[in-house]
Short mmCIF file of C-alpha atoms in Angstrom, two decimals:
data_model
loop_
_atom_site.label_atom_id
_atom_site.label_comp_id
_atom_site.label_asym_id
_atom_site.label_seq_id
_atom_site.Cartn_x
_atom_site.Cartn_y
_atom_site.Cartn_z
CA MET A 3 0.00 -0.03 -0.02
CA THR A 4 1.23 3.38 -0.92
CA ILE A 5 2.00 5.57 2.05
CA LYS A 6 0.23 8.94 1.92
CA ALA A 7 2.05 12.00 3.13
CA LYS A 8 0.16 14.38 5.04
CA LYS A 9 1.02 17.54 3.63
CA ALA A 10 3.97 19.18 1.48
CA GLU A 11 5.76 22.25 2.51
CA ALA A 12 8.10 24.38 0.51
CA TYR A 13 11.68 24.95 1.64
CA ILE A 14 13.30 27.71 -0.51
CA CYS A 15 16.54 29.07 -0.98
CA VAL A 16 17.33 32.67 -1.64
CA ARG A 17 20.49 35.06 -1.73
CA ASN A 18 20.05 36.97 1.49
CA ALA A 19 17.11 35.33 3.21
CA ALA A 20 16.99 38.10 5.91
CA ALA A 21 16.10 40.68 3.15
CA ALA A 22 13.64 38.19 1.48
CA LEU A 23 11.77 37.64 5.05
CA ASP A 24 11.46 41.32 5.19
CA PHE A 25 10.24 41.35 1.54
CA TYR A 26 7.53 38.66 1.85
CA GLY A 27 6.20 40.47 4.76
CA LYS A 28 5.80 43.57 2.81
CA ALA A 29 4.88 42.13 -0.45
CA PHE A 30 2.55 39.44 0.65
CA GLY A 31 1.79 40.15 4.33
CA ALA A 32 3.63 37.14 5.42
CA SER A 33 4.43 36.69 8.96
CA GLU A 34 7.84 35.26 10.20
CA THR A 35 7.23 32.64 12.64
CA GLY A 36 9.80 30.96 14.87
CA ALA A 37 13.29 31.91 15.24
CA ARG A 38 16.18 32.30 12.65
CA ILE A 39 19.03 29.79 12.94
CA LEU A 40 22.11 31.72 11.97
CA MET A 41 25.52 30.18 10.88
CA ALA A 42 28.94 31.61 12.10
CA ASP A 43 29.32 33.49 9.14
CA GLY A 44 25.88 35.30 9.69
CA ARG A 45 24.20 33.29 6.92
CA VAL A 46 20.69 32.12 7.61
CA GLY A 47 20.52 28.55 8.11
CA HIS A 48 17.00 28.14 8.72
CA GLY A 49 13.91 30.59 8.80
CA GLU A 50 10.26 30.30 8.56
CA PHE A 51 7.18 32.17 7.70
CA LEU A 52 3.48 31.85 7.22
CA ILE A 53 1.59 32.98 4.35
CA GLY A 54 -2.06 32.61 5.36
CA GLU A 55 -1.98 29.06 6.74
CA THR A 56 0.98 28.09 4.50
CA LEU A 57 4.38 27.36 6.09
CA ILE A 58 7.44 28.12 3.93
CA MET A 59 10.94 27.50 5.29
CA ILE A 60 13.87 29.48 3.84
CA SER A 61 17.57 29.67 3.99
CA ASP A 62 20.54 31.50 2.52
CA GLU A 63 22.54 29.94 -0.30
CA TYR A 64 25.09 27.20 0.74
CA PRO A 65 26.53 26.44 -2.73
CA GLU A 66 29.33 24.30 -0.92
CA MET A 67 26.19 22.08 -0.01
CA ASN A 68 24.66 22.40 -3.49
CA ILE A 69 21.99 24.46 -1.82
CA VAL A 70 21.38 27.32 -4.31
CA SER A 71 18.75 29.76 -5.32
CA PRO A 72 17.01 30.97 -8.62
CA GLN A 73 19.61 33.80 -9.09
CA THR A 74 22.40 31.23 -9.13
CA LEU A 75 20.59 28.82 -11.11
CA GLY A 76 19.57 31.63 -13.76
CA GLY A 77 15.84 30.92 -13.40
CA THR A 78 13.33 29.06 -11.18
CA PRO A 79 11.16 25.88 -12.07
CA VAL A 80 8.80 26.92 -9.29
CA ALA A 81 5.91 29.32 -9.12
CA PHE A 82 4.03 29.72 -6.14
CA THR A 83 0.04 30.99 -6.11
CA LEU A 84 -1.01 33.31 -3.70
CA HIS A 85 -4.86 33.32 -3.22
CA VAL A 86 -6.16 36.71 -2.45
CA ASP A 87 -9.63 38.43 -1.78
CA ASP A 88 -8.57 41.33 -3.71
CA ALA A 89 -6.12 40.74 -6.75
CA ASN A 90 -5.76 44.40 -7.79
CA ALA A 91 -4.45 45.48 -4.39
CA ALA A 92 -2.37 42.65 -3.54
CA TYR A 93 -0.80 42.90 -6.97
CA ALA A 94 -0.17 46.79 -6.36
CA GLN A 95 1.22 45.94 -2.92
CA ALA A 96 3.66 43.53 -4.44
CA LEU A 97 4.81 45.69 -6.81
CA ALA A 98 5.23 48.56 -4.40
CA ALA A 99 7.32 46.28 -2.21
CA GLY A 100 9.74 45.66 -4.99
CA ALA A 101 8.32 42.80 -7.10
CA THR A 102 8.56 42.86 -10.90
CA ALA A 103 5.36 42.52 -13.11
CA LEU A 104 5.64 39.51 -15.34
CA ARG A 105 2.15 39.12 -16.59
CA PRO A 106 -0.55 41.42 -15.85
CA LEU A 107 -3.58 40.77 -14.04
CA ALA A 108 -6.37 39.49 -16.35
CA ASP A 109 -9.86 37.84 -15.68
CA GLN A 110 -9.25 33.98 -16.73
CA PHE A 111 -11.38 31.56 -18.35
CA TYR A 112 -11.57 29.23 -15.21
CA GLY A 113 -13.13 32.06 -12.85
CA GLU A 114 -9.85 33.65 -11.45
CA ARG A 115 -8.73 37.13 -11.93
CA SER A 116 -4.80 36.34 -11.80
CA GLY A 117 -1.44 37.89 -12.76
CA GLN A 118 2.22 37.00 -12.27
CA VAL A 119 5.27 38.91 -10.60
CA THR A 120 8.94 37.80 -9.89
CA ASP A 121 10.15 38.65 -6.31
CA PRO A 122 13.71 40.30 -6.22
CA PHE A 123 15.06 36.76 -5.20
CA GLY A 124 13.93 35.20 -8.45
CA PHE A 125 10.66 33.29 -7.64
CA ARG A 126 7.52 33.58 -9.51
CA TRP A 127 4.43 34.26 -7.67
CA THR A 128 0.85 34.07 -9.23
CA ILE A 129 -1.59 36.51 -7.46
CA SER A 130 -5.03 34.94 -8.02
CA GLN A 131 -8.72 36.04 -6.77
CA HIS A 132 -11.59 33.59 -7.09
CA ILE A 133 -14.26 35.90 -9.07
CA GLU A 134 -16.83 33.15 -10.53
CA ASP A 135 -17.70 29.58 -10.11
CA VAL A 136 -17.36 28.14 -13.49
CA SER A 137 -18.59 24.70 -14.50
CA PRO A 138 -15.98 22.24 -15.96
CA GLU A 139 -18.52 22.24 -18.76
CA GLU A 140 -18.38 26.13 -19.28
CA GLN A 141 -14.46 26.05 -18.81
CA GLN A 142 -14.33 23.62 -21.73
CA ARG A 143 -16.61 25.68 -23.86
CA ARG A 144 -14.59 28.89 -22.95
CA ALA A 145 -11.25 27.17 -23.49
CA LYS A 146 -12.30 25.89 -26.83
CA ALA A 147 -13.43 29.36 -27.80
CA LEU A 148 -10.17 30.97 -26.70
CA PHE A 149 -7.51 28.38 -27.85
CA GLY A 150 -9.68 26.24 -30.68
CA MET B 18 39.63 18.21 14.64
CA THR B 19 37.82 20.21 11.87
CA LEU B 20 34.56 18.29 13.26
CA ARG B 21 34.79 20.06 16.39
CA THR B 22 34.90 23.67 15.15
CA GLY B 23 32.00 26.07 14.61
CA GLU B 24 29.55 24.52 17.13
CA THR B 25 28.34 27.83 18.29
CA ALA B 26 24.47 28.07 18.31
CA ARG B 27 23.21 31.22 17.03
CA VAL B 28 19.41 31.94 16.95
CA THR B 29 17.56 35.26 16.44
CA ILE B 30 13.70 36.46 16.63
CA VAL B 31 11.83 39.50 16.74
CA VAL B 32 9.68 40.07 19.83
CA ALA B 33 6.75 42.62 19.83
CA VAL B 34 7.98 44.46 23.01
CA ASP B 35 10.65 47.12 23.45
CA PRO B 36 13.97 46.02 24.80
CA SER B 37 13.66 46.84 28.49
CA THR B 38 10.54 44.94 28.36
CA ALA B 39 12.23 41.97 26.48
CA PHE B 40 14.99 41.91 28.94
CA ARG B 41 12.61 41.98 31.78
CA LEU B 42 10.34 38.96 30.29
CA PHE B 43 13.75 37.14 29.50
CA THR B 44 14.77 37.33 32.94
CA ASP B 45 12.13 38.11 35.49
CA GLU B 46 9.67 35.78 33.89
CA VAL B 47 11.82 33.02 32.54
CA ASP B 48 9.90 30.44 34.44
CA ALA B 49 6.71 31.26 32.58
CA TRP B 50 7.79 30.85 29.16
CA TRP B 51 10.70 28.38 29.13
CA ALA B 52 9.13 25.17 28.35
CA ARG B 53 8.91 22.55 30.79
CA GLY B 54 9.72 18.55 30.67
CA PRO B 55 13.01 16.76 30.44
CA LYS B 56 14.03 18.01 27.05
CA ASN B 57 13.95 21.65 28.18
CA ARG B 58 14.71 21.51 32.21
CA PHE B 59 17.74 20.41 33.93
CA ARG B 60 16.61 17.88 36.23
CA ALA B 61 14.22 15.72 34.19
CA LEU B 62 12.29 14.23 37.05
CA TRP B 63 11.66 17.12 39.27
CA ALA B 64 9.48 19.90 38.67
CA GLY B 65 11.43 23.07 39.47
CA ILE B 66 10.91 26.74 38.97
CA MET B 67 13.54 28.81 37.07
CA ARG B 68 14.81 32.00 38.25
CA PHE B 69 17.43 34.52 37.45
CA GLU B 70 19.22 36.33 40.41
CA PRO B 71 19.49 39.88 38.80
CA GLY B 72 22.86 41.38 38.58
CA VAL B 73 26.36 40.50 37.79
CA GLY B 74 27.28 37.66 40.11
CA GLY B 75 23.65 36.54 40.33
CA ARG B 76 22.81 32.94 39.05
CA LEU B 77 20.47 31.43 36.77
CA MET B 78 18.79 28.80 38.91
CA GLU B 79 16.37 25.85 38.80
CA ILE B 80 14.71 25.53 42.07
CA TYR B 81 13.02 22.31 43.43
CA ASP B 82 12.59 23.21 47.08
CA GLU B 83 13.07 26.62 48.58
CA GLU B 84 13.08 25.47 52.28
CA THR B 85 15.76 22.52 51.68
CA CYS B 86 17.77 24.82 49.23
CA ASP B 87 17.28 22.11 46.62
CA ALA B 88 18.22 23.65 43.32
CA TYR B 89 20.44 23.59 40.15
CA GLU B 90 22.69 26.34 39.24
CA VAL B 91 23.04 26.72 35.47
CA GLY B 92 25.62 29.44 35.74
CA ARG B 93 26.77 32.68 37.13
CA ILE B 94 25.68 36.05 35.33
CA ARG B 95 28.82 37.90 33.94
CA VAL B 96 26.95 40.75 32.26
CA TRP B 97 23.72 42.49 33.40
CA GLU B 98 22.74 45.37 31.21
CA PRO B 99 18.75 45.54 31.28
CA GLY B 100 17.52 46.22 27.77
CA ARG B 101 20.80 45.55 25.93
CA ARG B 102 22.80 42.43 26.73
CA LEU B 103 23.06 39.47 29.27
CA LEU B 104 25.93 37.01 29.51
CA LEU B 105 26.27 34.02 31.62
CA ASP B 106 28.12 30.73 32.13
CA TRP B 107 26.02 27.72 31.25
CA ARG B 108 26.62 24.34 32.65
CA LEU B 109 24.40 21.19 32.18
CA PRO B 110 23.94 18.78 35.04
CA ASN B 111 26.21 16.19 33.03
CA PHE B 112 29.19 18.35 33.02
CA ALA B 113 32.43 17.83 34.95
CA PRO B 114 33.45 20.54 37.16
CA ASP B 115 36.00 21.99 34.62
CA GLU B 116 33.49 21.89 31.89
CA ILE B 117 31.78 24.97 31.07
CA THR B 118 29.83 27.00 28.06
CA GLU B 119 28.77 30.48 27.95
CA VAL B 120 25.40 32.14 26.61
CA GLU B 121 25.12 35.75 25.44
CA ILE B 122 21.77 37.24 24.79
CA SER B 123 21.64 40.78 23.06
CA PHE B 124 18.58 42.92 22.71
CA GLU B 125 18.47 45.11 19.85
CA PRO B 126 15.62 47.73 18.99
CA VAL B 127 14.10 47.04 15.56
CA GLU B 128 11.10 48.04 14.03
CA GLY B 129 8.13 46.08 15.56
CA GLY B 130 9.91 45.53 18.57
CA THR B 131 13.42 43.96 19.75
CA ARG B 132 15.51 41.53 17.99
CA VAL B 133 16.60 38.86 20.72
CA THR B 134 19.73 36.98 19.77
CA VAL B 135 21.16 34.10 21.51
CA GLU B 136 24.57 32.89 21.07
CA HIS B 137 25.63 29.73 23.02
CA ARG B 138 29.48 29.28 22.83
CA GLY B 139 32.02 26.99 24.13
CA TRP B 140 30.84 23.59 22.79
CA GLU B 141 34.01 22.66 20.94
CA ALA B 142 36.13 22.03 24.25
CA LEU B 143 33.44 19.17 25.31
CA ARG B 144 35.06 15.78 24.40
CA LEU B 145 33.34 13.88 21.40
CA ASP B 146 31.87 11.38 23.66
CA HIS B 147 30.46 13.64 26.29
CA PRO B 148 27.04 12.74 27.18
CA ALA B 149 25.90 16.40 26.24
CA ARG B 150 26.66 15.68 22.61
CA HIS B 151 24.01 12.95 22.19
CA GLY B 152 26.42 11.56 19.71
CA LEU B 153 26.47 14.83 17.54
CA ALA B 154 29.46 16.87 16.50
CA GLY B 155 30.23 19.69 14.21
CA ASP B 156 27.36 20.95 12.32
CA ALA B 157 24.75 18.44 13.55
CA PHE B 158 25.61 19.20 16.85
CA ARG B 159 25.15 22.88 16.37
CA MET B 160 21.90 22.54 14.75
CA PHE B 161 20.82 20.21 17.55
CA ARG B 162 21.43 23.08 19.98
CA SER B 163 20.25 25.71 17.70
CA ARG B 164 16.72 24.24 17.41
CA LEU B 165 16.42 23.99 21.33
CA TRP B 166 17.12 27.60 21.50
CA ALA B 167 15.05 28.34 18.60
CA ASP B 168 12.07 26.96 20.48
CA HIS B 169 12.87 28.79 23.58
CA LEU B 170 12.92 32.00 21.52
CA ALA B 171 9.65 31.04 19.86
CA ALA B 172 8.28 30.58 23.26
CA ILE B 173 9.27 34.09 24.46
CA LYS B 174 8.05 35.67 21.23
CA ARG B 175 4.53 34.23 22.17
CA HIS B 176 4.78 34.97 25.93
CA ALA B 177 5.61 38.65 24.92
CA GLU B 178 2.53 38.75 22.43
CA LEU B 179 0.43 37.62 25.19
CA ASN B 180 1.83 40.04 27.78
CA ARG B 181 1.97 43.19 25.74
#
């Protein structure tokens, strides 16, 4: 029988975790939880923050242990989705805090108003607000009309 | 010997009170926020009360019976600067008389309150088969000690939020 994990949590690596913890607070309203564990050279070995109910763990780069960030990799294969009540305000807040616009906000055929930003540390974040309940049939119809 | 360098535990958190209050909560109210139980207290099987005797030369104690003076002395206070800095010796019950570590706690005003940083130094001097190591050395030992302090700091953060 397959053992089922109870949940999955992300552990991200950035250049300058202290600055990132500050940024995620201002941009997304994240709150740092727990204590930061520091290394002898001042790098953050472990930190934690909550976005809503979701815990994300964070550290500085440790290239000597092959722990590197999107900036070192030259891109990221990971995007996060933020579920918000007011996408316009959340998107504006993220930009004001220093995020870069990647895809402007737009109403999507599946009933979300969403857009995407890149944070100063190289991660992509989709900011998404539920605006309409769309049945699977209706989604299919709209997708067909849009994409053929 | 490279295994035994870099075992200083350094942990930091922001508590939502001013530095004077953070210092007072850390010292005067230590028994209220420091977790109980064998992992966190000094004599696992006795319920004790933790107490700082304020000022340089004072002690951090865990007191089991005031009347019979049954107590464990964690260490002497060497620096007592309310609202700024605290430095004390730190000995575990399984330390030999000549074994000692030290803990420095700094309180720094920051946006939103006070950054409390703990630095626990001197572990490298403990022999590799010392029971306080629980079989760990180097990075693994440093993380083990750091996580204990991280739990303590998370506890004082909660305590500060409840007592603002």
